[in-house]
Amino acid sequence: MNNPYIPFPVRIKDALVETEDQNIKTFSLSFVNKEDETNFRYTPGQFAELTVFGKGEAPFGMASSPTQPGGLEFSVSKVGVVTSALHNMEVGEIIGVRGPLGNGYPLETLEDKNIVLIGGGFGFSTLRSLTNFVIDESNRSRFRDITVIYGARRPGFLLYKGDLERWHERSDIRLHLTVDQAENGWKGLVGFVPAITKEIAPSRENAFGLVCGPPAMIKYTLPVLRELGFPDDRILLSLEMKMKCGIGMCGRCNVGSKYVCRDGPVFSYAELKNLTSDHAF
Ligand SMILES: Cc1cc2nc3c(=O)[nH]c(=O)nc-3n(C[C@H](O)[C@H](O)[C@H](O)COP(=O)(O)OP(=O)(O)OC[C@H]3O[C@@H](n4cnc5c(N)ncnc54)[C@H](O)[C@@H]3O)c2cc1C
Ligand code: FES
């Protein structure tokens, strides 16, 4: 069995600047050893620790879908030591990846259901992974209607513009893009994600609402989904906590009796309500 603390070596294949302030880059990584690629089986919503040797490691959600062969993608916002070191690295350099970690989205539970994905910021990365997974032709028939509500401060802060264009052209996804501040030429919606969710009012019928993004977005979107009648066990949230080991050993990331790294990061609102009285996720 592999030692869970030892990262697999991966090479940076590409580092795409996603946002106009250059603060978020999507790194495409390829495994140095073919067998590591075969063994690294993940599900949308899981995360991994990325190691910059000599600097440290930090957790990031997988932005790629397991249906996309040939490597992994992570979208990294530059905020501190590890993320700045990553942003300074060149294509061709080697880093480490330790994982996959966490539970991911409950794919079997979502089968035959309408899925409403609501996201903002880099939190949208795992929802992008899930969207690409469910719309892949090998999976599409397993899931019902797909509604995506995705917001950013301005158009220049929307991630994955290539995917958004492809999704827009598909008749089997309802894609609603919104920005806080419109600019010339913007054809999408204007407004914060919770308000736009209320306006669109996705049906709760046979549906799950999945929310991932900044804490304020989650905090204000939750009551909207509840008002729309989504039951608490059909609202799924992905949490971000400070982490160290990522495998339930160090006790750094607990919410009540659960560890976000091992038992999450995806929890239903029904579960979270029972775990903590601090609902400011
Ligand atoms: C499950 C999970 C998935 C994540 N997915 C992504 C992702 O897809 N893309 C992405 O850019 N980031 C993601 N993060 C957050 C990312 O792990 C942190 O931004 C990163 O650890 C910062 O490392 P650093 O060494 O650059 O910052 P540090 O030098 O350690 O700290 C810089 C600043 O960031 C704050 N910070 C550190 N860790 C976190 C954290 N976990 N959450 C919030 N603030 C933090 C510190 O308090 C400090 O203010 C995720 C976190 C978790 C737990
Ligand atoms: S990060 Fe160590 S227990 Fe979760």
PDB file of N, CA, C and O and ligand atoms in Angstrom, residues 49 242-254 259-262, ligand 2:
ATOM      1  N   GLU A  49      -3.626  17.246  -1.954  1.00  0.00           N
ATOM      2  CA  GLU A  49      -2.613  18.173  -1.461  1.00  0.00           C
ATOM      3  C   GLU A  49      -1.573  18.332  -2.566  1.00  0.00           C
ATOM      4  O   GLU A  49      -1.046  17.328  -3.076  1.00  0.00           O
ATOM      5  N   LYS A 242      -8.941  24.997   7.212  1.00  0.00           N
ATOM      6  CA  LYS A 242      -7.484  24.838   7.210  1.00  0.00           C
ATOM      7  C   LYS A 242      -7.172  23.379   7.486  1.00  0.00           C
ATOM      8  O   LYS A 242      -7.797  22.761   8.333  1.00  0.00           O
ATOM      9  N   MET A 243      -6.234  22.828   6.757  1.00  0.00           N
ATOM     10  CA  MET A 243      -5.914  21.407   6.887  1.00  0.00           C
ATOM     11  C   MET A 243      -4.417  21.203   6.968  1.00  0.00           C
ATOM     12  O   MET A 243      -3.654  22.071   6.547  1.00  0.00           O
ATOM     13  N   LYS A 244      -4.049  20.021   7.461  1.00  0.00           N
ATOM     14  CA  LYS A 244      -2.623  19.691   7.451  1.00  0.00           C
ATOM     15  C   LYS A 244      -2.432  18.319   6.814  1.00  0.00           C
ATOM     16  O   LYS A 244      -1.985  18.213   5.701  1.00  0.00           O
ATOM     17  N   CYS A 245      -2.880  17.261   7.541  1.00  0.00           N
ATOM     18  CA  CYS A 245      -2.590  15.914   7.034  1.00  0.00           C
ATOM     19  C   CYS A 245      -3.492  15.548   5.848  1.00  0.00           C
ATOM     20  O   CYS A 245      -3.068  14.850   4.939  1.00  0.00           O
ATOM     21  N   GLY A 246      -4.750  15.961   5.904  1.00  0.00           N
ATOM     22  CA  GLY A 246      -5.688  15.625   4.830  1.00  0.00           C
ATOM     23  C   GLY A 246      -6.265  14.223   4.936  1.00  0.00           C
ATOM     24  O   GLY A 246      -7.065  13.816   4.087  1.00  0.00           O
ATOM     25  N   ILE A 247      -5.869  13.468   5.971  1.00  0.00           N
ATOM     26  CA  ILE A 247      -6.326  12.067   6.053  1.00  0.00           C
ATOM     27  C   ILE A 247      -6.877  11.713   7.436  1.00  0.00           C
ATOM     28  O   ILE A 247      -6.846  10.569   7.851  1.00  0.00           O
ATOM     29  N   GLY A 248      -7.364  12.715   8.174  1.00  0.00           N
ATOM     30  CA  GLY A 248      -8.030  12.422   9.446  1.00  0.00           C
ATOM     31  C   GLY A 248      -7.102  12.056  10.580  1.00  0.00           C
ATOM     32  O   GLY A 248      -7.534  11.422  11.548  1.00  0.00           O
ATOM     33  N   MET A 249      -5.818  12.444  10.527  1.00  0.00           N
ATOM     34  CA  MET A 249      -4.873  12.045  11.557  1.00  0.00           C
ATOM     35  C   MET A 249      -4.468  13.177  12.501  1.00  0.00           C
ATOM     36  O   MET A 249      -4.131  12.929  13.645  1.00  0.00           O
ATOM     37  N   CYS A 250      -4.482  14.424  12.041  1.00  0.00           N
ATOM     38  CA  CYS A 250      -3.894  15.502  12.851  1.00  0.00           C
ATOM     39  C   CYS A 250      -4.925  16.262  13.674  1.00  0.00           C
ATOM     40  O   CYS A 250      -4.569  17.025  14.565  1.00  0.00           O
ATOM     41  N   GLY A 251      -6.209  16.101  13.381  1.00  0.00           N
ATOM     42  CA  GLY A 251      -7.260  16.766  14.154  1.00  0.00           C
ATOM     43  C   GLY A 251      -7.390  18.247  13.865  1.00  0.00           C
ATOM     44  O   GLY A 251      -7.948  18.995  14.660  1.00  0.00           O
ATOM     45  N   ARG A 252      -6.891  18.691  12.738  1.00  0.00           N
ATOM     46  CA  ARG A 252      -6.837  20.125  12.441  1.00  0.00           C
ATOM     47  C   ARG A 252      -8.153  20.685  11.879  1.00  0.00           C
ATOM     48  O   ARG A 252      -8.400  21.872  11.959  1.00  0.00           O
ATOM     49  N   CYS A 253      -8.982  19.803  11.298  1.00  0.00           N
ATOM     50  CA  CYS A 253     -10.066  20.329  10.448  1.00  0.00           C
ATOM     51  C   CYS A 253     -11.453  19.881  10.892  1.00  0.00           C
ATOM     52  O   CYS A 253     -12.322  19.696  10.057  1.00  0.00           O
ATOM     53  N   ASN A 254     -11.636  19.730  12.223  1.00  0.00           N
ATOM     54  CA  ASN A 254     -12.917  19.142  12.625  1.00  0.00           C
ATOM     55  C   ASN A 254     -14.077  20.135  12.589  1.00  0.00           C
ATOM     56  O   ASN A 254     -13.915  21.326  12.786  1.00  0.00           O
ATOM     57  N   TYR A 259     -14.249  15.091  10.625  1.00  0.00           N
ATOM     58  CA  TYR A 259     -13.115  15.774  10.012  1.00  0.00           C
ATOM     59  C   TYR A 259     -13.477  16.120   8.575  1.00  0.00           C
ATOM     60  O   TYR A 259     -13.892  15.236   7.810  1.00  0.00           O
ATOM     61  N   VAL A 260     -13.293  17.388   8.219  1.00  0.00           N
ATOM     62  CA  VAL A 260     -13.668  17.820   6.866  1.00  0.00           C
ATOM     63  C   VAL A 260     -12.827  17.074   5.821  1.00  0.00           C
ATOM     64  O   VAL A 260     -13.312  16.698   4.768  1.00  0.00           O
ATOM     65  N   CYS A 261     -11.553  16.817   6.148  1.00  0.00           N
ATOM     66  CA  CYS A 261     -10.674  16.178   5.149  1.00  0.00           C
ATOM     67  C   CYS A 261     -11.087  14.739   4.867  1.00  0.00           C
ATOM     68  O   CYS A 261     -10.988  14.275   3.737  1.00  0.00           O
ATOM     69  N   ARG A 262     -11.520  14.042   5.892  1.00  0.00           N
ATOM     70  CA  ARG A 262     -11.801  12.612   5.745  1.00  0.00           C
ATOM     71  C   ARG A 262     -13.287  12.336   5.524  1.00  0.00           C
ATOM     72  O   ARG A 262     -13.663  11.556   4.636  1.00  0.00           O
TER      73      ARG A 262
HETATM   74  S1  FES B   2      -6.332  17.840   8.089  1.00  0.00           S
HETATM   75 FE1  FES B   2      -5.608  16.470   9.594  1.00  0.00          FE
HETATM   76  S2  FES B   2      -7.480  15.675  10.400  1.00  0.00           S
HETATM   77 FE2  FES B   2      -8.128  16.859   8.705  1.00  0.00          FE
END
